[in-house]
Short mmCIF file of N, CA and C in Angstrom, two decimals:
data_model
loop_
_atom_site.label_atom_id
_atom_site.label_comp_id
_atom_site.label_asym_id
_atom_site.label_seq_id
_atom_site.Cartn_x
_atom_site.Cartn_y
_atom_site.Cartn_z
N TYR A 23 108.62 68.47 113.78
CA TYR A 23 107.50 69.29 114.19
C TYR A 23 107.98 70.57 114.87
N VAL A 24 108.91 70.45 115.82
CA VAL A 24 109.42 71.61 116.55
C VAL A 24 110.10 72.56 115.58
N HIS A 25 110.90 72.01 114.66
CA HIS A 25 111.56 72.84 113.66
C HIS A 25 110.55 73.62 112.85
N ASP A 26 109.49 72.95 112.42
CA ASP A 26 108.46 73.62 111.63
C ASP A 26 107.79 74.74 112.41
N ALA A 27 107.53 74.52 113.69
CA ALA A 27 106.90 75.54 114.53
C ALA A 27 107.82 76.76 114.68
N PHE A 28 109.11 76.50 114.95
CA PHE A 28 110.07 77.60 115.07
C PHE A 28 110.22 78.35 113.75
N TYR A 29 110.26 77.60 112.67
CA TYR A 29 110.39 78.22 111.36
C TYR A 29 109.18 79.10 111.05
N ALA A 30 107.98 78.58 111.32
CA ALA A 30 106.77 79.35 111.07
C ALA A 30 106.75 80.62 111.93
N GLU A 31 107.18 80.50 113.17
CA GLU A 31 107.23 81.68 114.04
C GLU A 31 108.24 82.70 113.52
N ALA A 32 109.39 82.23 113.07
CA ALA A 32 110.42 83.12 112.53
C ALA A 32 109.93 83.84 111.29
N VAL A 33 109.26 83.11 110.42
CA VAL A 33 108.71 83.72 109.20
C VAL A 33 107.67 84.78 109.57
N GLY A 34 106.82 84.46 110.53
CA GLY A 34 105.81 85.42 110.97
C GLY A 34 106.43 86.68 111.55
N LEU A 35 107.47 86.51 112.36
CA LEU A 35 108.16 87.67 112.93
C LEU A 35 108.82 88.51 111.84
N TYR A 36 109.41 87.83 110.87
CA TYR A 36 110.03 88.54 109.76
C TYR A 36 108.99 89.33 108.96
N GLU A 37 107.87 88.69 108.65
CA GLU A 37 106.80 89.36 107.90
C GLU A 37 106.27 90.57 108.66
N ASP A 38 106.11 90.43 109.97
CA ASP A 38 105.65 91.55 110.80
C ASP A 38 106.67 92.69 110.77
N ALA A 39 107.95 92.34 110.86
CA ALA A 39 109.00 93.36 110.84
C ALA A 39 109.04 94.08 109.49
N VAL A 40 108.89 93.34 108.41
CA VAL A 40 108.87 93.94 107.08
C VAL A 40 107.68 94.91 106.96
N ALA A 41 106.51 94.46 107.38
CA ALA A 41 105.32 95.32 107.32
C ALA A 41 105.51 96.58 108.16
N SER A 42 106.07 96.42 109.33
CA SER A 42 106.31 97.57 110.21
C SER A 42 107.31 98.54 109.57
N ASP A 43 108.39 98.01 109.02
CA ASP A 43 109.40 98.86 108.39
C ASP A 43 108.83 99.58 107.17
N ILE A 44 108.05 98.88 106.37
CA ILE A 44 107.43 99.51 105.20
C ILE A 44 106.49 100.62 105.64
N THR A 45 105.66 100.32 106.62
CA THR A 45 104.71 101.33 107.11
C THR A 45 105.46 102.55 107.62
N GLN A 46 106.49 102.34 108.41
CA GLN A 46 107.26 103.47 108.95
C GLN A 46 107.90 104.29 107.83
N ALA A 47 108.44 103.61 106.83
CA ALA A 47 109.09 104.33 105.73
C ALA A 47 108.09 105.15 104.94
N VAL A 48 106.95 104.57 104.64
CA VAL A 48 105.93 105.29 103.86
C VAL A 48 105.35 106.44 104.68
N MET A 49 105.10 106.19 105.96
CA MET A 49 104.57 107.24 106.83
C MET A 49 105.55 108.40 106.94
N ALA A 50 106.84 108.09 107.05
CA ALA A 50 107.86 109.13 107.19
C ALA A 50 107.95 110.01 105.95
N ASN A 51 107.56 109.47 104.82
CA ASN A 51 107.63 110.22 103.57
C ASN A 51 106.27 110.76 103.13
N SER A 52 105.35 110.85 104.06
CA SER A 52 104.00 111.34 103.76
C SER A 52 103.70 112.57 104.61
N ILE A 53 102.85 113.41 104.08
CA ILE A 53 102.42 114.61 104.80
C ILE A 53 100.94 114.44 105.09
N PHE A 54 100.57 114.67 106.36
CA PHE A 54 99.19 114.47 106.78
C PHE A 54 98.60 115.75 107.35
N SER A 55 97.33 115.93 107.09
CA SER A 55 96.58 116.92 107.85
C SER A 55 95.95 116.14 108.99
N GLU A 56 95.25 116.81 109.86
CA GLU A 56 94.61 116.11 110.98
C GLU A 56 93.56 115.14 110.45
N PRO A 57 93.60 113.90 110.89
CA PRO A 57 92.58 112.94 110.45
C PRO A 57 91.22 113.30 111.07
N PRO A 58 90.15 112.78 110.50
CA PRO A 58 88.81 113.07 111.05
C PRO A 58 88.72 112.70 112.53
N GLU A 59 88.15 113.60 113.30
CA GLU A 59 88.06 113.41 114.75
C GLU A 59 87.29 112.14 115.11
N LYS A 60 86.22 111.85 114.37
CA LYS A 60 85.43 110.65 114.66
C LYS A 60 86.26 109.38 114.47
N MET A 61 87.12 109.38 113.46
CA MET A 61 87.97 108.22 113.20
C MET A 61 88.98 108.05 114.34
N VAL A 62 89.61 109.14 114.73
CA VAL A 62 90.59 109.08 115.81
C VAL A 62 89.90 108.62 117.09
N GLU A 63 88.72 109.13 117.36
CA GLU A 63 87.99 108.75 118.56
C GLU A 63 87.65 107.26 118.55
N ARG A 64 87.27 106.74 117.38
CA ARG A 64 86.96 105.32 117.26
C ARG A 64 88.20 104.46 117.55
N TYR A 65 89.34 104.86 117.00
CA TYR A 65 90.58 104.12 117.26
C TYR A 65 90.97 104.23 118.73
N LYS A 66 90.80 105.39 119.32
CA LYS A 66 91.13 105.55 120.74
C LYS A 66 90.23 104.66 121.59
N ASN A 67 88.96 104.59 121.25
CA ASN A 67 88.05 103.70 121.98
C ASN A 67 88.44 102.24 121.83
N MET A 68 88.92 101.86 120.65
CA MET A 68 89.39 100.49 120.45
C MET A 68 90.59 100.20 121.36
N LEU A 69 91.50 101.16 121.46
CA LEU A 69 92.67 100.99 122.33
C LEU A 69 92.23 100.88 123.79
N LEU A 70 91.31 101.74 124.19
CA LEU A 70 90.80 101.71 125.57
C LEU A 70 90.14 100.37 125.87
N GLU A 71 89.31 99.89 124.95
CA GLU A 71 88.64 98.60 125.15
C GLU A 71 89.65 97.46 125.26
N SER A 72 90.62 97.48 124.39
CA SER A 72 91.64 96.42 124.40
C SER A 72 92.43 96.42 125.70
N MET A 73 92.87 97.58 126.12
CA MET A 73 93.66 97.66 127.36
C MET A 73 92.79 97.37 128.58
N THR A 74 91.52 97.76 128.54
CA THR A 74 90.61 97.47 129.65
C THR A 74 90.40 95.97 129.77
N GLU A 75 90.25 95.28 128.63
CA GLU A 75 90.13 93.82 128.64
C GLU A 75 91.38 93.18 129.21
N GLN A 76 92.54 93.71 128.83
CA GLN A 76 93.80 93.17 129.34
C GLN A 76 93.88 93.39 130.85
N ALA A 77 93.50 94.58 131.31
CA ALA A 77 93.51 94.88 132.75
C ALA A 77 92.58 93.93 133.50
N THR A 78 91.40 93.72 132.94
CA THR A 78 90.41 92.84 133.56
C THR A 78 90.95 91.42 133.68
N SER A 79 91.70 90.99 132.67
CA SER A 79 92.27 89.64 132.73
C SER A 79 93.27 89.49 133.87
N TYR A 80 93.83 90.62 134.31
CA TYR A 80 94.75 90.62 135.45
C TYR A 80 94.01 90.90 136.77
N GLY A 81 92.71 91.12 136.67
CA GLY A 81 91.90 91.36 137.86
C GLY A 81 92.01 92.75 138.44
N VAL A 82 92.36 93.72 137.59
CA VAL A 82 92.47 95.11 138.06
C VAL A 82 91.75 96.03 137.09
N ASN A 83 91.54 97.27 137.52
CA ASN A 83 90.94 98.24 136.61
C ASN A 83 92.03 98.85 135.72
N LEU A 84 91.61 99.62 134.73
CA LEU A 84 92.56 100.16 133.75
C LEU A 84 93.58 101.09 134.40
N ASP A 85 93.15 101.97 135.28
CA ASP A 85 94.09 102.90 135.92
C ASP A 85 95.19 102.14 136.67
N THR A 86 94.80 101.14 137.43
CA THR A 86 95.77 100.35 138.20
C THR A 86 96.71 99.60 137.25
N PHE A 87 96.14 99.00 136.21
CA PHE A 87 96.94 98.26 135.24
C PHE A 87 97.98 99.16 134.59
N MET A 88 97.55 100.31 134.11
CA MET A 88 98.47 101.20 133.41
C MET A 88 99.55 101.74 134.35
N LEU A 89 99.19 102.00 135.58
CA LEU A 89 100.17 102.49 136.54
C LEU A 89 101.18 101.40 136.90
N ASN A 90 100.69 100.20 137.18
CA ASN A 90 101.58 99.12 137.60
C ASN A 90 102.43 98.55 136.48
N TYR A 91 101.88 98.43 135.27
CA TYR A 91 102.60 97.77 134.18
C TYR A 91 103.30 98.72 133.23
N TYR A 92 102.83 99.97 133.17
CA TYR A 92 103.42 100.92 132.24
C TYR A 92 103.91 102.20 132.92
N GLY A 93 103.65 102.33 134.23
CA GLY A 93 104.10 103.50 134.97
C GLY A 93 103.42 104.79 134.54
N MET A 94 102.17 104.68 134.05
CA MET A 94 101.46 105.87 133.55
C MET A 94 100.21 106.14 134.37
N ASP A 95 100.01 107.42 134.70
CA ASP A 95 98.76 107.80 135.32
C ASP A 95 97.71 107.99 134.22
N THR A 96 96.48 108.25 134.61
CA THR A 96 95.38 108.34 133.65
C THR A 96 95.65 109.37 132.56
N GLU A 97 96.09 110.56 132.97
CA GLU A 97 96.35 111.62 132.00
C GLU A 97 97.42 111.21 130.99
N SER A 98 98.46 110.54 131.48
CA SER A 98 99.56 110.12 130.61
C SER A 98 99.11 109.08 129.60
N TYR A 99 98.41 108.03 130.06
CA TYR A 99 98.04 106.99 129.10
C TYR A 99 96.97 107.48 128.14
N MET A 100 96.11 108.39 128.58
CA MET A 100 95.11 108.93 127.65
C MET A 100 95.79 109.75 126.55
N ALA A 101 96.86 110.46 126.90
CA ALA A 101 97.62 111.22 125.90
C ALA A 101 98.30 110.26 124.91
N VAL A 102 98.84 109.16 125.42
CA VAL A 102 99.47 108.17 124.56
C VAL A 102 98.42 107.53 123.64
N PHE A 103 97.27 107.17 124.20
CA PHE A 103 96.20 106.58 123.38
C PHE A 103 95.76 107.55 122.29
N GLN A 104 95.66 108.83 122.62
CA GLN A 104 95.27 109.85 121.63
C GLN A 104 96.29 109.91 120.50
N GLU A 105 97.57 109.91 120.86
CA GLU A 105 98.64 109.95 119.86
C GLU A 105 98.63 108.68 119.01
N ASP A 106 98.51 107.53 119.66
CA ASP A 106 98.47 106.26 118.92
C ASP A 106 97.26 106.19 117.99
N ALA A 107 96.12 106.66 118.47
CA ALA A 107 94.90 106.64 117.67
C ALA A 107 95.05 107.55 116.45
N THR A 108 95.69 108.68 116.63
CA THR A 108 95.93 109.59 115.51
C THR A 108 96.83 108.92 114.48
N THR A 109 97.87 108.25 114.94
CA THR A 109 98.78 107.53 114.05
C THR A 109 98.04 106.42 113.31
N MET A 110 97.20 105.68 114.03
CA MET A 110 96.42 104.60 113.40
C MET A 110 95.51 105.16 112.31
N ALA A 111 94.88 106.27 112.58
CA ALA A 111 93.99 106.90 111.59
C ALA A 111 94.80 107.34 110.37
N GLN A 112 95.95 107.94 110.60
CA GLN A 112 96.80 108.37 109.49
C GLN A 112 97.26 107.17 108.66
N GLN A 113 97.61 106.09 109.32
CA GLN A 113 98.02 104.89 108.58
C GLN A 113 96.88 104.37 107.72
N TYR A 114 95.67 104.33 108.27
CA TYR A 114 94.56 103.86 107.47
C TYR A 114 94.33 104.79 106.27
N ILE A 115 94.36 106.09 106.50
CA ILE A 115 94.16 107.05 105.41
C ILE A 115 95.22 106.84 104.33
N LEU A 116 96.45 106.59 104.75
CA LEU A 116 97.53 106.32 103.82
C LEU A 116 97.25 105.05 103.01
N PHE A 117 96.87 103.98 103.71
CA PHE A 117 96.57 102.72 103.03
C PHE A 117 95.39 102.88 102.08
N GLN A 118 94.38 103.64 102.47
CA GLN A 118 93.23 103.87 101.60
C GLN A 118 93.66 104.64 100.35
N ALA A 119 94.53 105.63 100.52
CA ALA A 119 95.02 106.40 99.37
C ALA A 119 95.81 105.50 98.41
N ILE A 120 96.62 104.61 98.96
CA ILE A 120 97.37 103.67 98.12
C ILE A 120 96.41 102.74 97.39
N ALA A 121 95.46 102.18 98.13
CA ALA A 121 94.49 101.26 97.52
C ALA A 121 93.70 101.97 96.42
N ASP A 122 93.29 103.20 96.66
CA ASP A 122 92.54 103.96 95.64
C ASP A 122 93.41 104.23 94.42
N ALA A 123 94.64 104.67 94.65
CA ALA A 123 95.54 105.01 93.54
C ALA A 123 95.89 103.79 92.70
N GLU A 124 95.97 102.63 93.33
CA GLU A 124 96.35 101.41 92.63
C GLU A 124 95.16 100.58 92.17
N GLY A 125 93.96 101.05 92.49
CA GLY A 125 92.75 100.33 92.08
C GLY A 125 92.60 98.98 92.76
N ILE A 126 93.02 98.89 94.01
CA ILE A 126 92.97 97.61 94.71
C ILE A 126 92.04 97.62 95.93
N SER A 127 91.24 98.68 96.05
CA SER A 127 90.29 98.71 97.17
C SER A 127 89.34 97.53 97.04
N PRO A 128 89.01 96.88 98.16
CA PRO A 128 88.10 95.73 98.08
C PRO A 128 86.71 96.16 97.63
N THR A 129 86.11 95.34 96.79
CA THR A 129 84.73 95.60 96.38
C THR A 129 83.81 95.16 97.51
N LYS A 130 82.57 95.57 97.42
CA LYS A 130 81.57 95.16 98.42
C LYS A 130 81.49 93.63 98.46
N GLU A 131 81.52 92.99 97.28
CA GLU A 131 81.43 91.54 97.20
C GLU A 131 82.63 90.88 97.87
N GLU A 132 83.83 91.42 97.63
CA GLU A 132 85.04 90.89 98.27
C GLU A 132 84.96 91.04 99.79
N ALA A 133 84.46 92.18 100.23
CA ALA A 133 84.35 92.43 101.67
C ALA A 133 83.36 91.46 102.31
N VAL A 134 82.24 91.23 101.66
CA VAL A 134 81.23 90.29 102.19
C VAL A 134 81.81 88.89 102.26
N LYS A 135 82.49 88.47 101.18
CA LYS A 135 83.09 87.12 101.16
C LYS A 135 84.14 86.98 102.26
N ALA A 136 85.00 87.97 102.40
CA ALA A 136 86.03 87.93 103.43
C ALA A 136 85.42 87.91 104.82
N MET A 137 84.35 88.66 105.01
CA MET A 137 83.68 88.69 106.31
C MET A 137 83.08 87.32 106.62
N GLU A 138 82.48 86.68 105.62
CA GLU A 138 81.93 85.34 105.80
C GLU A 138 83.02 84.35 106.18
N GLU A 139 84.16 84.43 105.49
CA GLU A 139 85.29 83.53 105.77
C GLU A 139 85.83 83.75 107.18
N GLN A 140 86.01 85.01 107.57
CA GLN A 140 86.53 85.32 108.90
C GLN A 140 85.55 84.87 109.98
N ALA A 141 84.26 85.11 109.76
CA ALA A 141 83.25 84.70 110.74
C ALA A 141 83.32 83.19 110.97
N ALA A 142 83.43 82.44 109.88
CA ALA A 142 83.51 80.99 109.99
C ALA A 142 84.82 80.56 110.66
N GLU A 143 85.92 81.18 110.24
CA GLU A 143 87.24 80.82 110.78
C GLU A 143 87.32 81.05 112.29
N PHE A 144 86.69 82.13 112.77
CA PHE A 144 86.77 82.46 114.19
C PHE A 144 85.59 81.93 114.99
N GLY A 145 84.76 81.09 114.36
CA GLY A 145 83.72 80.38 115.10
C GLY A 145 82.49 81.19 115.48
N TYR A 146 82.21 82.23 114.74
CA TYR A 146 80.99 82.98 115.01
C TYR A 146 79.79 82.19 114.52
N ALA A 147 78.68 82.32 115.22
CA ALA A 147 77.46 81.60 114.85
C ALA A 147 76.90 82.11 113.52
N SER A 148 77.15 83.38 113.23
CA SER A 148 76.65 83.96 111.98
C SER A 148 77.52 85.15 111.58
N VAL A 149 77.36 85.56 110.34
CA VAL A 149 78.06 86.75 109.86
C VAL A 149 77.53 87.98 110.61
N GLU A 150 76.25 87.98 110.92
CA GLU A 150 75.66 89.10 111.65
C GLU A 150 76.32 89.26 113.02
N GLU A 151 76.56 88.15 113.70
CA GLU A 151 77.23 88.19 115.00
C GLU A 151 78.64 88.77 114.84
N PHE A 152 79.33 88.35 113.79
CA PHE A 152 80.67 88.86 113.50
C PHE A 152 80.62 90.36 113.25
N LYS A 153 79.66 90.80 112.43
CA LYS A 153 79.51 92.23 112.14
C LYS A 153 79.28 93.04 113.41
N GLU A 154 78.44 92.51 114.30
CA GLU A 154 78.16 93.21 115.55
C GLU A 154 79.41 93.31 116.41
N GLU A 155 80.16 92.24 116.47
CA GLU A 155 81.35 92.20 117.31
C GLU A 155 82.48 93.05 116.75
N VAL A 156 82.75 92.91 115.46
CA VAL A 156 83.89 93.57 114.84
C VAL A 156 83.52 94.92 114.25
N GLY A 157 82.38 94.98 113.60
CA GLY A 157 81.96 96.20 112.92
C GLY A 157 82.36 96.17 111.45
N GLU A 158 81.42 96.49 110.59
CA GLU A 158 81.70 96.45 109.15
C GLU A 158 82.76 97.46 108.75
N GLU A 159 82.69 98.66 109.31
CA GLU A 159 83.65 99.69 108.95
C GLU A 159 85.07 99.29 109.36
N VAL A 160 85.20 98.78 110.56
CA VAL A 160 86.51 98.34 111.05
C VAL A 160 87.05 97.20 110.18
N PHE A 161 86.17 96.27 109.83
CA PHE A 161 86.60 95.14 109.00
C PHE A 161 87.02 95.62 107.62
N TYR A 162 86.27 96.55 107.03
CA TYR A 162 86.63 97.08 105.71
C TYR A 162 88.00 97.78 105.79
N GLU A 163 88.22 98.54 106.84
CA GLU A 163 89.51 99.22 107.00
C GLU A 163 90.65 98.19 107.10
N TYR A 164 90.38 97.09 107.80
CA TYR A 164 91.36 96.01 107.89
C TYR A 164 91.67 95.46 106.49
N LEU A 165 90.63 95.22 105.70
CA LEU A 165 90.84 94.68 104.35
C LEU A 165 91.64 95.65 103.48
N VAL A 166 91.30 96.92 103.54
CA VAL A 166 92.03 97.92 102.76
C VAL A 166 93.49 97.91 103.17
N SER A 167 93.74 97.91 104.46
CA SER A 167 95.12 97.92 104.97
C SER A 167 95.88 96.68 104.51
N GLU A 168 95.23 95.53 104.56
CA GLU A 168 95.88 94.28 104.12
C GLU A 168 96.22 94.34 102.63
N LYS A 169 95.28 94.81 101.81
CA LYS A 169 95.53 94.88 100.37
C LYS A 169 96.63 95.88 100.05
N ALA A 170 96.61 97.02 100.72
CA ALA A 170 97.66 98.03 100.49
C ALA A 170 99.02 97.48 100.92
N MET A 171 99.06 96.78 102.05
CA MET A 171 100.33 96.23 102.51
C MET A 171 100.83 95.15 101.55
N GLU A 172 99.95 94.31 101.04
CA GLU A 172 100.35 93.31 100.05
C GLU A 172 100.97 93.99 98.84
N PHE A 173 100.33 95.08 98.39
CA PHE A 173 100.86 95.83 97.26
C PHE A 173 102.25 96.40 97.59
N LEU A 174 102.37 97.01 98.77
CA LEU A 174 103.65 97.60 99.15
C LEU A 174 104.74 96.54 99.26
N LYS A 175 104.42 95.42 99.87
CA LYS A 175 105.41 94.35 100.00
C LYS A 175 105.88 93.84 98.65
N SER A 176 104.94 93.71 97.74
CA SER A 176 105.31 93.16 96.42
C SER A 176 106.08 94.18 95.57
N ASN A 177 106.05 95.45 95.96
CA ASN A 177 106.75 96.48 95.18
C ASN A 177 107.90 97.13 95.93
N ALA A 178 108.12 96.74 97.17
CA ALA A 178 109.20 97.33 97.96
C ALA A 178 110.52 96.66 97.65
N VAL A 179 111.58 97.41 97.82
CA VAL A 179 112.92 96.86 97.74
C VAL A 179 113.37 96.68 99.18
N ILE A 180 113.51 95.44 99.60
CA ILE A 180 113.84 95.13 101.00
C ILE A 180 115.31 94.80 101.08
N LYS A 181 116.01 95.55 101.93
CA LYS A 181 117.44 95.34 102.10
C LYS A 181 117.70 94.85 103.52
N ALA A 182 118.49 93.81 103.66
CA ALA A 182 118.85 93.30 104.97
C ALA A 182 119.90 94.22 105.58
N GLU A 183 119.77 94.42 106.90
CA GLU A 183 120.75 95.27 107.58
C GLU A 183 121.78 94.43 108.27
#
């Protein structure tokens, strides 16, 4: 049992590293214009919400959390969030372009089915509750990214260092 758990964790870490390396390589070889401001703002808000939840779990506000755990004042972490959100938007745009070019964008039916499966898997009372919590647009972007990454993984030449 312990061996299986360690093996599963190792495989997961390897898969994450491969996905990260592929994303970095493709991003490095791509040229971007500024992504839509609304998209960047949405990603920045997601980062803020996530970090605020993490701060709350430690019993502090976001400013205190970021200062104590990351050594950043408000202006600094907001600049980092802006940069990260821009990168996230560019990555999604890249994945959408790959999905479009390869004809692998999820259909509405696939998205609905996947949303139903995820809602059930994560214990939501209904798909509507899942949609409210996650958001249809965010979930669709997740699906596009997953399909594009599957495509990239199956077509990449991976070399061990």
